[in-house]
PDB file of C-alpha atoms and ligand atoms in Angstrom:
ATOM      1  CA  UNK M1345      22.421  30.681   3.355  1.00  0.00           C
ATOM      2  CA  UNK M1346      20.530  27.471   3.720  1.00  0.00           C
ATOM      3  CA  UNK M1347      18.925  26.122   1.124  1.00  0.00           C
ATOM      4  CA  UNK M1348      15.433  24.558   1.239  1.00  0.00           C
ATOM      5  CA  UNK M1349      13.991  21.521  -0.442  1.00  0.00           C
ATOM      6  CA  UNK M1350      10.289  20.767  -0.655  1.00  0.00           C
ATOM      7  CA  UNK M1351       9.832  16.847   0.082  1.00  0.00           C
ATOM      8  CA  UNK M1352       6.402  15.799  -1.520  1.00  0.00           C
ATOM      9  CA  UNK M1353       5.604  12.266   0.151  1.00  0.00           C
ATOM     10  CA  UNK M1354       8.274  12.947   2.907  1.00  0.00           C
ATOM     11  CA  UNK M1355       6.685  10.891   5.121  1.00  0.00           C
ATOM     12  CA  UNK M1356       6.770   7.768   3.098  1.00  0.00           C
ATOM     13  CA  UNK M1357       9.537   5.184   3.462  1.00  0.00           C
ATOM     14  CA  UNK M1358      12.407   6.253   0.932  1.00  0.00           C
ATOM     15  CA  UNK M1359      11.218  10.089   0.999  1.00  0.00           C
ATOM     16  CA  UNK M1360      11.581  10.400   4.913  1.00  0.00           C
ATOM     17  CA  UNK M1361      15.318   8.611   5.013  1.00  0.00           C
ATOM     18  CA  UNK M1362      15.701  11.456   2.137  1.00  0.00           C
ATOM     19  CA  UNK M1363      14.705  14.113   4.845  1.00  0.00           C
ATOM     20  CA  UNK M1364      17.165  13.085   7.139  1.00  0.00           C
ATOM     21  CA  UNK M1365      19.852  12.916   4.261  1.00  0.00           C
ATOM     22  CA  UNK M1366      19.036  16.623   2.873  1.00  0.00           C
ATOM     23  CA  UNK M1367      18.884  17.689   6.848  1.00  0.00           C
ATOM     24  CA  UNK M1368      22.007  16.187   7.242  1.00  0.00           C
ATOM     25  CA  UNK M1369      23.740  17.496   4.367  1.00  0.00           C
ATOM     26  CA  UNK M1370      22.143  20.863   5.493  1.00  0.00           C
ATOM     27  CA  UNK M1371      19.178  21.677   3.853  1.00  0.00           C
ATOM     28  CA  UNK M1372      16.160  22.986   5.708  1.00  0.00           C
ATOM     29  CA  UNK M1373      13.933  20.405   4.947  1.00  0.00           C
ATOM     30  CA  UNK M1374      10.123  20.955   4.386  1.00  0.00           C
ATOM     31  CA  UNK M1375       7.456  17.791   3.605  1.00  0.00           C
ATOM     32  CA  UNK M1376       4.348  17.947   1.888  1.00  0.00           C
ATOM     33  CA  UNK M1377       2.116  14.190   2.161  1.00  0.00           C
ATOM     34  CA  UNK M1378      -1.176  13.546   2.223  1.00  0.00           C
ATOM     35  CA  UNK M1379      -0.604  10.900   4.725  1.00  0.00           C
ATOM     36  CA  UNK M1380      -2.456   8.371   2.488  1.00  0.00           C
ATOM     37  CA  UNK M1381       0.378   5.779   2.650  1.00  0.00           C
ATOM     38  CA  UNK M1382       3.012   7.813   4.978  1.00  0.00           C
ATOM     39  CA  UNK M1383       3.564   7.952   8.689  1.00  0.00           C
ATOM     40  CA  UNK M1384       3.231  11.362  10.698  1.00  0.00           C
ATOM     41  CA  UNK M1385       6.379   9.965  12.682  1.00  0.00           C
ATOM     42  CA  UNK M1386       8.612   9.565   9.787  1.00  0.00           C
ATOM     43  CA  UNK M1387       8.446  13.436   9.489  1.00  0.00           C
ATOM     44  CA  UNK M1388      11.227  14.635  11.835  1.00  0.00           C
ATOM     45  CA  UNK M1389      13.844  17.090   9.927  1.00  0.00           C
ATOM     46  CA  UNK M1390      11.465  19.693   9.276  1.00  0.00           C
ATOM     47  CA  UNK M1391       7.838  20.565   8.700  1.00  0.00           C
ATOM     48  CA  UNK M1392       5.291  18.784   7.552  1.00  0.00           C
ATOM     49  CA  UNK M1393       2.101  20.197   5.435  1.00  0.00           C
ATOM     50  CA  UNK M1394      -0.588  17.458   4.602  1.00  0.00           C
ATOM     51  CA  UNK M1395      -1.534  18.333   1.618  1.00  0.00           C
ATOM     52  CA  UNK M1396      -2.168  16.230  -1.993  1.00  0.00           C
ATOM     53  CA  UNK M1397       0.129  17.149  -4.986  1.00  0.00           C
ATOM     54  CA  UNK M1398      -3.225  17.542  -7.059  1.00  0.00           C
ATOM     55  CA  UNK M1399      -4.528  20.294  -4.622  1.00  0.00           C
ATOM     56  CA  UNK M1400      -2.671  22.710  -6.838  1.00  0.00           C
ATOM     57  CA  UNK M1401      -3.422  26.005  -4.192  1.00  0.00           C
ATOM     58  CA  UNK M1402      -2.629  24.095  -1.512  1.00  0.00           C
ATOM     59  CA  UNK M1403       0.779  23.461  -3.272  1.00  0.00           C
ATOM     60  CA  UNK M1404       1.111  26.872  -4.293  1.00  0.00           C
ATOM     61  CA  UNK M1405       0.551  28.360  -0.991  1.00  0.00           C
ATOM     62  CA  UNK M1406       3.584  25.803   0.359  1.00  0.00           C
ATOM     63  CA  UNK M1407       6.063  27.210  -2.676  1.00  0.00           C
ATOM     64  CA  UNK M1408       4.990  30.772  -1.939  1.00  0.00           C
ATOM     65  CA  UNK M1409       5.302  30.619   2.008  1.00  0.00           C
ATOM     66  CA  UNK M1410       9.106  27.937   2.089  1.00  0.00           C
ATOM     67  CA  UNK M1411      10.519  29.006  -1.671  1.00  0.00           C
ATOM     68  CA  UNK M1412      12.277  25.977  -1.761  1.00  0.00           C
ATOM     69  CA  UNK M1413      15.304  26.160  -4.051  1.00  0.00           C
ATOM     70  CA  UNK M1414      14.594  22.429  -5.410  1.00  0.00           C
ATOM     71  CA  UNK M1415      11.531  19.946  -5.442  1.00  0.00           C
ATOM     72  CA  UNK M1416      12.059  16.366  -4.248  1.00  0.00           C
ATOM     73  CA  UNK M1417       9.121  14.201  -5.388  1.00  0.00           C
ATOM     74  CA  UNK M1418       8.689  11.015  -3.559  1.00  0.00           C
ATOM     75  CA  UNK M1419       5.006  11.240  -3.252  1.00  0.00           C
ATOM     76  CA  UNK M1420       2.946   8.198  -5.543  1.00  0.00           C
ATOM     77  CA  UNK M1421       1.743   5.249  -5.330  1.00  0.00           C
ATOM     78  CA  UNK M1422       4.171   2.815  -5.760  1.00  0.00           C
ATOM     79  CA  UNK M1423       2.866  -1.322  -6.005  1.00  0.00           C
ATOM     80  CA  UNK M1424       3.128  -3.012  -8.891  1.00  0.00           C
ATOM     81  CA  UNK M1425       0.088  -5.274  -8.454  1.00  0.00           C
ATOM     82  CA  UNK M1426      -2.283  -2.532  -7.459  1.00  0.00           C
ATOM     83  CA  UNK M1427      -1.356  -0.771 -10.414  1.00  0.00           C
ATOM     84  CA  UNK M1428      -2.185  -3.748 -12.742  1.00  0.00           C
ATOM     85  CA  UNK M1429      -5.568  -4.242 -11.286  1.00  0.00           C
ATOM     86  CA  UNK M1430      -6.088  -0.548 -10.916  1.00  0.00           C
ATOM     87  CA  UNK M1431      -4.508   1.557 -13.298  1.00  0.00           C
ATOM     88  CA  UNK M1432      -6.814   4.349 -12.843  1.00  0.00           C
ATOM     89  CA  UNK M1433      -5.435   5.533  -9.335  1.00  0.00           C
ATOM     90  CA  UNK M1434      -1.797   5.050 -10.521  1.00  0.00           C
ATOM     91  CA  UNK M1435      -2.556   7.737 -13.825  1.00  0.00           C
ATOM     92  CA  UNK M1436      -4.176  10.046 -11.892  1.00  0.00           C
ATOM     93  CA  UNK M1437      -2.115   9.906  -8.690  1.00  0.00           C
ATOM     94  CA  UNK M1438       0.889   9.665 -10.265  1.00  0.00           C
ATOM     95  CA  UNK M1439       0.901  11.222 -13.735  1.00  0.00           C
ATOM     96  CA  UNK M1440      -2.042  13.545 -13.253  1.00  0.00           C
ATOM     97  CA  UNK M1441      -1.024  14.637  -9.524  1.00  0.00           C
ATOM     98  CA  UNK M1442       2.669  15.113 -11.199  1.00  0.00           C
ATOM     99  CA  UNK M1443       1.118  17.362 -14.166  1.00  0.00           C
ATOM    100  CA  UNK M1444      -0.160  19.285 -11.415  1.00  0.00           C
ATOM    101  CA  UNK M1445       2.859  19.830  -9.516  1.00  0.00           C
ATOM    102  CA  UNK M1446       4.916  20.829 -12.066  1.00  0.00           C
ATOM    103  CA  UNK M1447       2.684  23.256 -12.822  1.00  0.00           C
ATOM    104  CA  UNK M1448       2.104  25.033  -9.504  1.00  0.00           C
ATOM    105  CA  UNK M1449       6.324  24.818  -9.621  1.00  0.00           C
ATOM    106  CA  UNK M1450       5.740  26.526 -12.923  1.00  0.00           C
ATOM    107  CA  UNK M1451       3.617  29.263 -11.330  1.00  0.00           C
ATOM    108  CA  UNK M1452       5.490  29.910  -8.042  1.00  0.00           C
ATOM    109  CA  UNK M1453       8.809  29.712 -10.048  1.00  0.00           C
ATOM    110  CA  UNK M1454      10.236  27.121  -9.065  1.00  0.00           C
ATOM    111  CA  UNK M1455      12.376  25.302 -11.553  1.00  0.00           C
ATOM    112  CA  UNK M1456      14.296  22.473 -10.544  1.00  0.00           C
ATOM    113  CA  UNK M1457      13.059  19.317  -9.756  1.00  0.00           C
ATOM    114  CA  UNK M1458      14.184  16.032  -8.192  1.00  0.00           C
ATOM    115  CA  UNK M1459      12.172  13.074  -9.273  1.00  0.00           C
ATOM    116  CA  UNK M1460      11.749   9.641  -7.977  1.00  0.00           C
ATOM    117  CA  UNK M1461      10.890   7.720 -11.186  1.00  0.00           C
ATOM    118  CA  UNK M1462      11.245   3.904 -10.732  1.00  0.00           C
ATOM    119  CA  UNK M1463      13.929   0.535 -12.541  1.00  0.00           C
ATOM    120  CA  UNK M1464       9.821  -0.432 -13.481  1.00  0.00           C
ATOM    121  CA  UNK M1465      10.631   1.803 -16.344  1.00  0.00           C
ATOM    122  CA  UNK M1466      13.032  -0.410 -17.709  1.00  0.00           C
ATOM    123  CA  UNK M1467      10.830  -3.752 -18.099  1.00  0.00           C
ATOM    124  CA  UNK M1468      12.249  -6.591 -19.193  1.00  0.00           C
ATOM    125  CA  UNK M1469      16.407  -6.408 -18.620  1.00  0.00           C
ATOM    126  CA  UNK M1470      17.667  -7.172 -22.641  1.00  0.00           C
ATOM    127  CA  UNK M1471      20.836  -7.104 -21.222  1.00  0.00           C
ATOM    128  CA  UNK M1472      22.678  -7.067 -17.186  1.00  0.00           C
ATOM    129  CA  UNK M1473      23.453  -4.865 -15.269  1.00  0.00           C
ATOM    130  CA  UNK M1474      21.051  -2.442 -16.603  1.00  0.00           C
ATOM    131  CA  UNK M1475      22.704   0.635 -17.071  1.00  0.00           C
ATOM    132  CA  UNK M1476      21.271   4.648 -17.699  1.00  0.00           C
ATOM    133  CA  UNK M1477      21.337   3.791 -21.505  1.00  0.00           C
ATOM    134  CA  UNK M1478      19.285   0.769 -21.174  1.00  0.00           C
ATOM    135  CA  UNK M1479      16.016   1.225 -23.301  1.00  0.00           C
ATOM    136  CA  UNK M1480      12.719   1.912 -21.131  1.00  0.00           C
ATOM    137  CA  UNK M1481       9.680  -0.531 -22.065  1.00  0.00           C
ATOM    138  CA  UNK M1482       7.679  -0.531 -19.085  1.00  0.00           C
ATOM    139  CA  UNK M1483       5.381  -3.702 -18.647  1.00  0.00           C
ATOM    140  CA  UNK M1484       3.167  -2.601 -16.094  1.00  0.00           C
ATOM    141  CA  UNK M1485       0.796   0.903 -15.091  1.00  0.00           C
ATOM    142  CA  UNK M1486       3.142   1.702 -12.799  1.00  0.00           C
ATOM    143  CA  UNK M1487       6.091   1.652 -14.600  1.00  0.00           C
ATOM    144  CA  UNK M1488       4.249   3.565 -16.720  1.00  0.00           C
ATOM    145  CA  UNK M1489       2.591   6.115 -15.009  1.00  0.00           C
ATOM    146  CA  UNK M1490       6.291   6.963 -13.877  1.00  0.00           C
ATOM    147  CA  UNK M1491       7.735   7.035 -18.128  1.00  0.00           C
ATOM    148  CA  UNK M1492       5.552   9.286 -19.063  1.00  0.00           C
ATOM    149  CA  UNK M1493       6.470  11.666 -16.228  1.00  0.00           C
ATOM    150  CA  UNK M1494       9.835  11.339 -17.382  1.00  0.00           C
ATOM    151  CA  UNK M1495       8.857  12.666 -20.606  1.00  0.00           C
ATOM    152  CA  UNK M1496       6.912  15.245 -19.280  1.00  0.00           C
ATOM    153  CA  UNK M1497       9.706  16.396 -17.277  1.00  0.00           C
ATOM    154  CA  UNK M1498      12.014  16.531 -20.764  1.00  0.00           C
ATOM    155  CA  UNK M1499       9.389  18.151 -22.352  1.00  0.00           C
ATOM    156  CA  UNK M1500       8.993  20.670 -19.316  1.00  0.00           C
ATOM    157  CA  UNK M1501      12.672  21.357 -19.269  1.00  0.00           C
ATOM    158  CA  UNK M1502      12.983  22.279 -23.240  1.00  0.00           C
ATOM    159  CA  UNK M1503      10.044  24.260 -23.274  1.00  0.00           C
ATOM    160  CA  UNK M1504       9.754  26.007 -19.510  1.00  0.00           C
ATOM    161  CA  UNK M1505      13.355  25.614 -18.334  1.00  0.00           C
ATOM    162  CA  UNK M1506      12.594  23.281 -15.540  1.00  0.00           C
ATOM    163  CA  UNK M1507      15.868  21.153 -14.565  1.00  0.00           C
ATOM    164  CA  UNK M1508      14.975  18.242 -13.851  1.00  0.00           C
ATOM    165  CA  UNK M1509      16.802  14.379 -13.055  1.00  0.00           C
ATOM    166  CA  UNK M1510      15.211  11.334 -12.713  1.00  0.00           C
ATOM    167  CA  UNK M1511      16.227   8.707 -10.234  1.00  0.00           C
ATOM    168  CA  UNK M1512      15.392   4.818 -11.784  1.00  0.00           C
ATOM    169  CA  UNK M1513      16.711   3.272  -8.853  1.00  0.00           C
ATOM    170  CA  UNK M1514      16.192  -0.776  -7.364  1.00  0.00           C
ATOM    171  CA  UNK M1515      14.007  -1.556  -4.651  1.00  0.00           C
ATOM    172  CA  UNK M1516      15.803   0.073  -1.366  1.00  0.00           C
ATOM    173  CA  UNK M1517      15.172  -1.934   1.903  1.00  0.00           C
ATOM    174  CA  UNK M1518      16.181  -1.638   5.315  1.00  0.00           C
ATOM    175  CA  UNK M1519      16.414   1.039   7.977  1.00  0.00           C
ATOM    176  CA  UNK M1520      18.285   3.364   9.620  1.00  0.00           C
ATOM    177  CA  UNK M1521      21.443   2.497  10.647  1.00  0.00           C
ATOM    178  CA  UNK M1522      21.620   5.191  13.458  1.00  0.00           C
ATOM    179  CA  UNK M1523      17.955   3.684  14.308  1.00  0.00           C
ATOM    180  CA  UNK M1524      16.053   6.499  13.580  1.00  0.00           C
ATOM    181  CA  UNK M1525      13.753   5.176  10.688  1.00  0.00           C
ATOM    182  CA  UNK M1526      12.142   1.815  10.061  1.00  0.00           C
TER     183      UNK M1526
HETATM  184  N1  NAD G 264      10.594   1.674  -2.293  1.00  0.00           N
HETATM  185  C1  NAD G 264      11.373   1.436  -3.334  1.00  0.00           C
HETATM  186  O1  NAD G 264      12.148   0.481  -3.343  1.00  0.00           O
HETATM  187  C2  NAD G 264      11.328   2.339  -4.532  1.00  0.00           C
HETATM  188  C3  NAD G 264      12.156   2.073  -5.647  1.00  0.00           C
HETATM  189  C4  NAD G 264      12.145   2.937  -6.739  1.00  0.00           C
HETATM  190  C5  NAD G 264      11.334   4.040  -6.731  1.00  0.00           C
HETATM  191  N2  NAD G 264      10.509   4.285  -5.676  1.00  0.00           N
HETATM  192  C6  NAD G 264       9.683   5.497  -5.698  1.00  0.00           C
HETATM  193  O2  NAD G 264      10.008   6.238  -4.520  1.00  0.00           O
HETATM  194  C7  NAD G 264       8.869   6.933  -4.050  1.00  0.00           C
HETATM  195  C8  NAD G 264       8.592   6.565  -2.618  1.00  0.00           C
HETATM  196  O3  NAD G 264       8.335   5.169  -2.510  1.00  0.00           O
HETATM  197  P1  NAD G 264       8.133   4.486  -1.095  1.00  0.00           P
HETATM  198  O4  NAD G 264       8.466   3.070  -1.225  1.00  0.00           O
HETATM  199  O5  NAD G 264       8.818   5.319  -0.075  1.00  0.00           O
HETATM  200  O6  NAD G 264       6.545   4.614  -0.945  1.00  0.00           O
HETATM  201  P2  NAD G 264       5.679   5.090   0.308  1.00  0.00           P
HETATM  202  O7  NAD G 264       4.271   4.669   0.034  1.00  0.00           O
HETATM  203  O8  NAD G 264       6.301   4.665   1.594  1.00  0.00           O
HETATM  204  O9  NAD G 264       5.787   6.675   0.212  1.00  0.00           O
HETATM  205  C9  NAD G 264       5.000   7.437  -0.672  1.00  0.00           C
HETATM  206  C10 NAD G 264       4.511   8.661   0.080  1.00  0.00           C
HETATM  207  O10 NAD G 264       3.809   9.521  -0.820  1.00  0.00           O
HETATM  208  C11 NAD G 264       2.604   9.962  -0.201  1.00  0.00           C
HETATM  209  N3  NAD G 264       1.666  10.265  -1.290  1.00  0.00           N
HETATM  210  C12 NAD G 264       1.159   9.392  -2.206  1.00  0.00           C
HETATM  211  N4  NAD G 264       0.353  10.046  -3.066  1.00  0.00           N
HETATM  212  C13 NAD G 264       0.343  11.354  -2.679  1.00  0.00           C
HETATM  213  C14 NAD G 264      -0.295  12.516  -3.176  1.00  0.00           C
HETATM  214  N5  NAD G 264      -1.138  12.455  -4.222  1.00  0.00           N
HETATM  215  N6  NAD G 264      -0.078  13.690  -2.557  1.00  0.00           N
HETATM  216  C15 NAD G 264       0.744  13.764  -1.475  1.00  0.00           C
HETATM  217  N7  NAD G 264       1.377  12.692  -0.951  1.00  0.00           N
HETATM  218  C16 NAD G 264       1.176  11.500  -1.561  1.00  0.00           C
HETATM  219  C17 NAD G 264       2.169   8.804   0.699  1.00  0.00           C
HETATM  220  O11 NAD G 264       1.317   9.224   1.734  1.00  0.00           O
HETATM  221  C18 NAD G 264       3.526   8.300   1.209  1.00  0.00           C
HETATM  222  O12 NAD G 264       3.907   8.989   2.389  1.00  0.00           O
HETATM  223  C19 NAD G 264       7.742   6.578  -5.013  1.00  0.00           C
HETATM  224  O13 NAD G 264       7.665   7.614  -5.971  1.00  0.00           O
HETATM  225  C20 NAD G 264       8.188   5.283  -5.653  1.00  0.00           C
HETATM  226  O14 NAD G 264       7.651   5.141  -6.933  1.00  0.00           O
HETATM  227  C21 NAD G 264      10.495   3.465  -4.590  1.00  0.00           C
END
């Protein structure tokens, strides 16, 4: 049997290359954007339901109707700058809108979760290359906004029995090399 895997911001840049992965590797692939930042286009390996990770029936009615076996959440804001002179949108997009997620997961039961957190988390390198262990001292909203989900996520899993892992990855560039994706 195939398994499925709920996308949120699937049509964004490093979530819709993730489509095509999961699509590839087999997975029936379902995406849930608001389109706010992400491009209708992008969404090829699968459906796509626009719909914002805060509008917590929408979500629900998504985990009730695909059951996905695992959450991948790509969907935030994600610009340094904009966070610093805006840190409003970043907390409530990002943390809040998370909070809400995991919660809808909670109440569909749905338990295992993929998230995109971010190397902002890290700050300042105290020592290279920066490595899983490295202490996270984020210097910016952003970074931020993205920490704390982390902890809620560890907090989430000890309590509620949500698995969860958190990707701090680098800035990815580039596109598709079978030309598919920008
Ligand atoms: N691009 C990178 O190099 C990089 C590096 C590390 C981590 N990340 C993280 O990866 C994720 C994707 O980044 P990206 O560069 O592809 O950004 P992006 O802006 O291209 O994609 C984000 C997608 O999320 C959607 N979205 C935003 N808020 C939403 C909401 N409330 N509800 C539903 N959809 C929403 C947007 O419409 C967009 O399609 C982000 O979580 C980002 O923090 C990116």
């Amino acid at each position: 049997m195939k398994k499925t895997v709920l996308v949120t911001g699937g049509a964004g840049y490093v979530g819709s290359h993730c489509c095509k992965a999961f699509a590839t590797a087999g997975w029936n692939v379902v995406t849930l954007d608001n389109l706010s930042r992400g491009w209708r286009d992008a969404v090829r390996w699968g459906p796509l339901v626009e719909c914002d990770i805060r509008n917590s029936t929408g979500v629900r009615a998504v985990l009730d109707t695909y059951k996905p076996d695992l959450v991948a959440h790509f969907a935030a804001l994600a610009y340094v700058g904009e966070s610093v002179a805006d840190p409003a949108i970043y907390y409530d997009n990002n943390t809040r809108g998370t909070l809400a997620l995991l919660e809808s997961m909670r109440a569909a039961g749905c338990s295992r979760v993929l998230f995109s957190s971010t190397c902002a988390s890290y700050g300042v390198p105290k020592h290279t290359p920066i490595d899983e262990t490295h202490p996270q001292a984020p210097i910016n909203p952003y970074g931020w906004s993205k920490m704390i989900i982390e902890r809620m996520l560890e907090d989430f899993g000890r309590a509620y029995e949500m698995s969860s892992v958190s990707l701090r990855y680098f800035n990815a560039a580039g596109c598709d090399p079978d030309g598919e994706l920008g």
